Structures are given as structure tokens and as C-alpha cells.
Coordinates of C-alpha atoms in Angstrom, one line a residue:
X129 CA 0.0 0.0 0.0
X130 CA 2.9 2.5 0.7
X131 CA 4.5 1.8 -2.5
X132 CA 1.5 2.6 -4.4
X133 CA 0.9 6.0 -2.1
X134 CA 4.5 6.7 -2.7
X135 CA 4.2 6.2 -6.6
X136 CA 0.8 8.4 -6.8
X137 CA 2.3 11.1 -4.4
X138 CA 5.9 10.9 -6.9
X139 CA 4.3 10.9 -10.1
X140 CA 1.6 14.5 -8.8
X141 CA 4.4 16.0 -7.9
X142 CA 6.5 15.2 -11.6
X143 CA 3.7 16.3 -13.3
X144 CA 3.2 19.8 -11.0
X145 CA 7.2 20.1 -10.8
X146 CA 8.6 19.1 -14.3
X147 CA 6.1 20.6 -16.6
X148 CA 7.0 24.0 -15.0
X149 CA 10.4 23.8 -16.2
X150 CA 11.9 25.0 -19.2
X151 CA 11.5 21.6 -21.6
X152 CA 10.9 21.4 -25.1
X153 CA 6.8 21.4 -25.9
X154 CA 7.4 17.3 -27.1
X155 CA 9.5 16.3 -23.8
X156 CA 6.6 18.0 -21.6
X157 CA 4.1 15.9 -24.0
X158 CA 5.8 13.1 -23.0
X159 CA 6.2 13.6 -19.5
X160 CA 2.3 13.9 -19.6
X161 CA 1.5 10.9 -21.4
X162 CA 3.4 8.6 -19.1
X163 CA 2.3 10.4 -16.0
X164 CA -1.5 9.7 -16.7
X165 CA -1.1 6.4 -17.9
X166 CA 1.5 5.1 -14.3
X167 CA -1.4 7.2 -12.5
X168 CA -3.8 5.0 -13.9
X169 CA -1.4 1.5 -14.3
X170 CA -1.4 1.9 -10.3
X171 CA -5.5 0.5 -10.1
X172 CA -3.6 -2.9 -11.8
X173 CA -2.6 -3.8 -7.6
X174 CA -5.8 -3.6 -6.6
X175 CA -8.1 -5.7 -5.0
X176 CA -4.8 -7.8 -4.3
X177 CA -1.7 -5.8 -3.5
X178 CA 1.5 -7.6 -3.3
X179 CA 4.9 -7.6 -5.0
X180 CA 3.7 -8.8 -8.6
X181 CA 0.6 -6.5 -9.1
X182 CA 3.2 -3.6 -7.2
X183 CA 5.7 -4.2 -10.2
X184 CA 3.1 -4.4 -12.9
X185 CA 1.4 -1.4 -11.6
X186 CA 4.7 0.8 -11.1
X187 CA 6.1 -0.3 -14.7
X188 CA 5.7 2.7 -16.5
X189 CA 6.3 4.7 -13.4
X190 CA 9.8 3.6 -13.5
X191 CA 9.9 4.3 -17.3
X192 CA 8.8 7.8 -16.9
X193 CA 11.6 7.9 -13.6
X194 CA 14.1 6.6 -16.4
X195 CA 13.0 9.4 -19.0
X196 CA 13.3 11.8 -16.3
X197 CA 17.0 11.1 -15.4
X198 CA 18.1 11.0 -19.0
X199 CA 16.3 14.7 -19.6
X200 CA 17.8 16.6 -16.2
X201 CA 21.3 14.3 -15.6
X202 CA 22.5 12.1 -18.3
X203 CA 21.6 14.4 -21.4
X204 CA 24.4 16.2 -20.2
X205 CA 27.0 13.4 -20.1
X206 CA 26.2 11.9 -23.1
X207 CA 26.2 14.4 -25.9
X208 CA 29.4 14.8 -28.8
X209 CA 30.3 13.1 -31.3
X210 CA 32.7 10.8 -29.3
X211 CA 30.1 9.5 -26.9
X212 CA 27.6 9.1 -29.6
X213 CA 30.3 6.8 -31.1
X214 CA 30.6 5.0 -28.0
X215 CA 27.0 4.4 -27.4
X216 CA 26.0 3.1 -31.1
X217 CA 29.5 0.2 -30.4
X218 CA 28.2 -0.7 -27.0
X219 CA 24.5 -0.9 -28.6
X220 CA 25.6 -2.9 -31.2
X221 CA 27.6 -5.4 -29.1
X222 CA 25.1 -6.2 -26.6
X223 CA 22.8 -6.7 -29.4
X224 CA 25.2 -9.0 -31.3
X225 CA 25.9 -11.4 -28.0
X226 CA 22.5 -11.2 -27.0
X227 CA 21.7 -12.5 -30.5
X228 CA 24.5 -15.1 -29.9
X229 CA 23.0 -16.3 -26.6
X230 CA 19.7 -16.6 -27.7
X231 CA 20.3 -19.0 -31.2
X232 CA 23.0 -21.0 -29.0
X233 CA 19.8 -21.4 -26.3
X234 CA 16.9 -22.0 -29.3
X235 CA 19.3 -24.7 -31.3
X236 CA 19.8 -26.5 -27.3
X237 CA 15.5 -25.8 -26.6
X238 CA 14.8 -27.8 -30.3
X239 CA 17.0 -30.6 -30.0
X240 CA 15.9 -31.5 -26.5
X241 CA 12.0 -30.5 -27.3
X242 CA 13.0 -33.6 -30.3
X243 CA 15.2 -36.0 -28.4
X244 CA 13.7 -39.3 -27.1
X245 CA 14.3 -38.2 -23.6
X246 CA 11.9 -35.2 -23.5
X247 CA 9.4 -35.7 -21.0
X248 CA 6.1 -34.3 -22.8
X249 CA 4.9 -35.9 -26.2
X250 CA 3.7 -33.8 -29.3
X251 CA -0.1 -34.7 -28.1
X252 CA 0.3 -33.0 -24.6
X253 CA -0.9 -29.2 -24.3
X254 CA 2.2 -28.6 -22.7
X255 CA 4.5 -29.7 -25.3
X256 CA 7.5 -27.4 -25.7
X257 CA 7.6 -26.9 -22.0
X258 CA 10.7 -27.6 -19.8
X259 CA 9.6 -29.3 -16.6
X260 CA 11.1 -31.4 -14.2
X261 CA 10.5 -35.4 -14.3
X262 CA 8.9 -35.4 -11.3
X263 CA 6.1 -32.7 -12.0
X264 CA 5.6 -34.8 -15.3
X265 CA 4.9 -38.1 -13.7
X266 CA 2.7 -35.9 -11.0
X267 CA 0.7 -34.7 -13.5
X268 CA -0.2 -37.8 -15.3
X269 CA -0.6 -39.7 -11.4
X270 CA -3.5 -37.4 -10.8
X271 CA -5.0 -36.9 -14.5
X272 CA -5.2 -41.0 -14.1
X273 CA -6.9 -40.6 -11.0
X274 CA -9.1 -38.0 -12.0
X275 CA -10.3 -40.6 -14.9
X276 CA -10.3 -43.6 -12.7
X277 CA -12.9 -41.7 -10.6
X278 CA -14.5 -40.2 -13.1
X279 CA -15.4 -44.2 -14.4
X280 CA -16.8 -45.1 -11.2
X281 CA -19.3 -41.9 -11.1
X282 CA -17.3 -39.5 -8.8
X283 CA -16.5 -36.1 -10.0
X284 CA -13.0 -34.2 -9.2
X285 CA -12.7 -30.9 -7.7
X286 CA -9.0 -29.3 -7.3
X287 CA -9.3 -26.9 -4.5
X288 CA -6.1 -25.1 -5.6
X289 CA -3.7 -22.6 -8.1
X290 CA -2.7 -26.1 -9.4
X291 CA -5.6 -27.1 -10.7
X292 CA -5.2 -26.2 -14.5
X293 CA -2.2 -28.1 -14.5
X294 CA -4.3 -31.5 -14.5
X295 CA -7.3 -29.3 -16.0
X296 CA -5.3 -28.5 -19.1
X297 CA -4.6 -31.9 -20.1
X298 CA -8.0 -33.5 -19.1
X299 CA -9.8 -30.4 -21.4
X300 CA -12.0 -29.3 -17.9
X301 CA -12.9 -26.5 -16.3
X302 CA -14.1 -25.9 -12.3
X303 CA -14.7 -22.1 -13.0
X304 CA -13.1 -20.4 -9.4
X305 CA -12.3 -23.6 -7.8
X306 CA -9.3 -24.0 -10.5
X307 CA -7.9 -20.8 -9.0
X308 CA -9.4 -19.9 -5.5
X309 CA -7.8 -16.8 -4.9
X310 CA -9.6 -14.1 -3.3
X311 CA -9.9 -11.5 -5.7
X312 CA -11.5 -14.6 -8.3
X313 CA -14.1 -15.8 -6.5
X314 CA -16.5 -13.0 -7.5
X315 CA -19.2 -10.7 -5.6
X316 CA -20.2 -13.6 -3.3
X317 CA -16.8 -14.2 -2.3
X318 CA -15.3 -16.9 0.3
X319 CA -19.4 -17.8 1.4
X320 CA -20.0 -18.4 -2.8
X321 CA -17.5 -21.2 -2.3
X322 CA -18.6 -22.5 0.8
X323 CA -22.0 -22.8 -0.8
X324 CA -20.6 -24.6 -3.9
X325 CA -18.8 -26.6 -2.1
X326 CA -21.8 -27.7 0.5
X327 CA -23.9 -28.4 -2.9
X328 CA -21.0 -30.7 -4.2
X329 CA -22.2 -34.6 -5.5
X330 CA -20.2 -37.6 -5.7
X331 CA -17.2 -35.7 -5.5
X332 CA -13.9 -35.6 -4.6
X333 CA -11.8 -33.0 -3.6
X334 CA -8.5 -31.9 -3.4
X335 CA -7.1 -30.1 -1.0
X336 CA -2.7 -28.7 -0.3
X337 CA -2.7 -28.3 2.9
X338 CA 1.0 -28.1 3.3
X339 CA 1.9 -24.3 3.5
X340 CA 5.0 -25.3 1.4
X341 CA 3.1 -26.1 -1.5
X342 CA -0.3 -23.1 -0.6
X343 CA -0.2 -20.1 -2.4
X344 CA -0.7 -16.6 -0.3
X345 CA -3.6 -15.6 -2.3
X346 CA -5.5 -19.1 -1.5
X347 CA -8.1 -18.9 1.6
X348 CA -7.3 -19.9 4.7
X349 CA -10.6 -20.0 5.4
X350 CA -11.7 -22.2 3.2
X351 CA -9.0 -24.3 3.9
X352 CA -10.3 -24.9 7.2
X353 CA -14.0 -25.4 6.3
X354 CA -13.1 -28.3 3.8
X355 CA -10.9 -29.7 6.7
X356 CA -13.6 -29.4 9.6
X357 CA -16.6 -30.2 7.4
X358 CA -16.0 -33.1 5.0
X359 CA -14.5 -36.2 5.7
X360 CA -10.9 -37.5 4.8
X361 CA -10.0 -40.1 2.4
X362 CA -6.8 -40.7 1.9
X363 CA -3.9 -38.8 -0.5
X364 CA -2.3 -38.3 -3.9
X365 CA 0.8 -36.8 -4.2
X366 CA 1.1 -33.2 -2.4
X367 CA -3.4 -33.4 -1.9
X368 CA -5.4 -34.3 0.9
X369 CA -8.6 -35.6 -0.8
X370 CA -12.3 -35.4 0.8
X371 CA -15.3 -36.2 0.0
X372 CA -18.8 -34.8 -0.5
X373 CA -21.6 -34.4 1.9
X374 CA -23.7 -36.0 -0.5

């Protein structure tokens, strides 16, 4: 919250401070443009404020910051003929070894993508991703268990962010429950899911209740509902799986 005050407080006093100075009419243009759009980027952190929404929402703040700097302290450094020399060399070298470094790391991505040893075949929606072994062979533990109790007439309900990893492959989707974080679970909030959940048929559900494996955004409190209100049976891999009430 004190970032985003701090960038709101910032950027009203660039835009009183700066475009009383004596800039050229298409710097002070500029200055505007990306003053109104990091005021308005800042509404990106909210309902959920932490680190990720923070960044996304201060991205053209620190651009504008950047455009700042170069107008009032760097302009002044790196003007003549000399410099500009400089500049263009060290422009063109990063952008040859960054071309290097990325055609070296495209030719290794493609011949392990084709070798025999790649973990995901061309039929997976997540071919051409790099994963470890071990999330592969989790993936496909509970997609076959989400089938297996699928053929004996129980549904499947992933009570976490990791849902759409099984969901993807399987073609499914839970709506909120694939991603129960607080600002997706709409206008009726935590007591929506609760009443899903209560409503719930011949189902199963998954639940991480390890905090090593929870995300911050997931409810706590539903956490604890599905732990003091439906019984245990059993688990798979990182989930504790309970059952419906009916």
C-alpha cells in the first residue's frame, strides 16, 4: 500500500514540478502521457496488493523515472560526437551477444524438445515446456486418477492454483475452484464457495494443505471449512482428498 501511495504522491508532484520547467513542448508531451497512464497503471494492484501486481502497476512509473534522469542528468554526459560513437558500439555489441545467446539457447530448446528423452509428447498441451520429471509423472498420477474416478461416477474438484495443470490436459474447467484466490471468487466471495462446495455430489476433492506447496492468495478460510466439514479419504501426491456431503 505504501509503494502505491508513494508512486501516486511521486508521479503529482512530476507532473506539478517538471512541466514548469523550461523543456521542449514534445518532452513536456511526454512527460504527460506517461504520468496519466503510471497514475492509472497503479489500479492494476488492486483488490490484491502484493509484490507482482506492485511491479506491474509501477512499470511505466519507473519508465517515466528513467525518462526523467536521462532529460535533467544524463543528457548532459552523453552528448558529442565521441560519446555518440561510444553508445552506437556498445548498442551494437550487446545486441550482437545477445543474439548469440539466444540462437545458442533456441538450437539446445529444439534438439531437446525432439530427443527421445523429452518428458512431454507432441499430443500434450504442454509440449515445448521444460519441466522437471517429477512434475511430469505428477501430472499424469492425478490426470489417471481423476479418470479412474471419473469411471466409477465421482466427480473431481481441485481446490487449488494447481488445478489447470491436470485441467489443461484433461480439457476441464471448475470455474473459481481451479484458481481460489480471493480476488476470483466474485461478488459472493469466500461464502459463494462454501456454498458450492456444501452443494458438491459424488465428488472428490483436493485439497494442499501443506503451506509449502499453498499459495498466499488461497483462503485460509476455506481451507479450514473443507478440513472441519468433510470427511478424509486418503492422498495423492502433495493433496489431501475429501469427499462430499452428498
Amino acid at each position: 500500500m505504501y509503494v502505491i501511495i508513494s508512486v501516486l504522491f511521486a508521479t503529482i508532484s512530476f507532473i506539478i514540478t517538471f512541466l514548469k520547467m523550461p523543456l521542449k513542448e514534445d518532452e513536456k508531451k511526454i512527460i504527460r502521457i506517461l504520468s496519466v497512464i503510471s497514475l492509472f497503471m497503479t489500479l492494476i494492484a488492486y483488490p490484491i496488493v502484493n509484490r507482482a501486481h506492485a511491479l506491474i502497476g509501477n512499470m511505466v512509473f519507473m519508465i517515466l523515472i528513467s525518462y526523467l534522469l536521462e532529460i535533467l542528468i544524463f543528457r548532459e554526459f552523453i552528448s558529442g560526437r565521441k560519446v555518440e560513437k561510444i553508445k552506437k558500439i556498445t548498442l551494437l555489441t550487446i545486441l550482437t551477444i545477445t543474439t548469440i545467446i539466444c540462437m545458442i539457447n533456441n538450437i539446445a530448446f529444439i534438439i531437446r524438445i525432439n530427443s527421445d528423452t523429452y518428458y512431454f509428447d507432441k499430443e500434450s498441451p504442454y509440449y515445448g515446456s521444460v519441466a522437471e520429471k517429477e512434475v511430469v509423472q505428477e501430472i499424469d498420477n492425478i490426470c489417471e486418477y481423476i479418470r479412474k474416478e471419473n469411471q466409477k461416477g465421482n466427480d473431481v474438484k481441485i481446490i487449488s492454483c494447481y488445478s489447470n495443470l491436470y485441467m489443461n490436459v484433461l480439457n476441464k474447467n471448475n470455474g473459481m475452484m481451479d484458481l481460489p484466490f480471493y480476488g476470483n471468487l466474485g461478488k459472493n466471495g469466500v461464502e459463494g464457495l462454501k456454498s458450492e462446495l456444501n452443494n458438491l455430489e459424488h465428488t472428490k476433492i483436493l485439497l494442499v494443505e501443506k503451506e509449502d506447496y499453498r499459495h498466499m492468495q488461497e483462503s485460509e478460510e476455506i481451507k479450514e471449512f473443507i478440513v472441519e466439514n468433510f470427511e478424509r479419504d486418503g492422498e495423492i501426491e502433495k493433496f489431501s482428498v475429501f469427499n462430499s456431503k452428498k
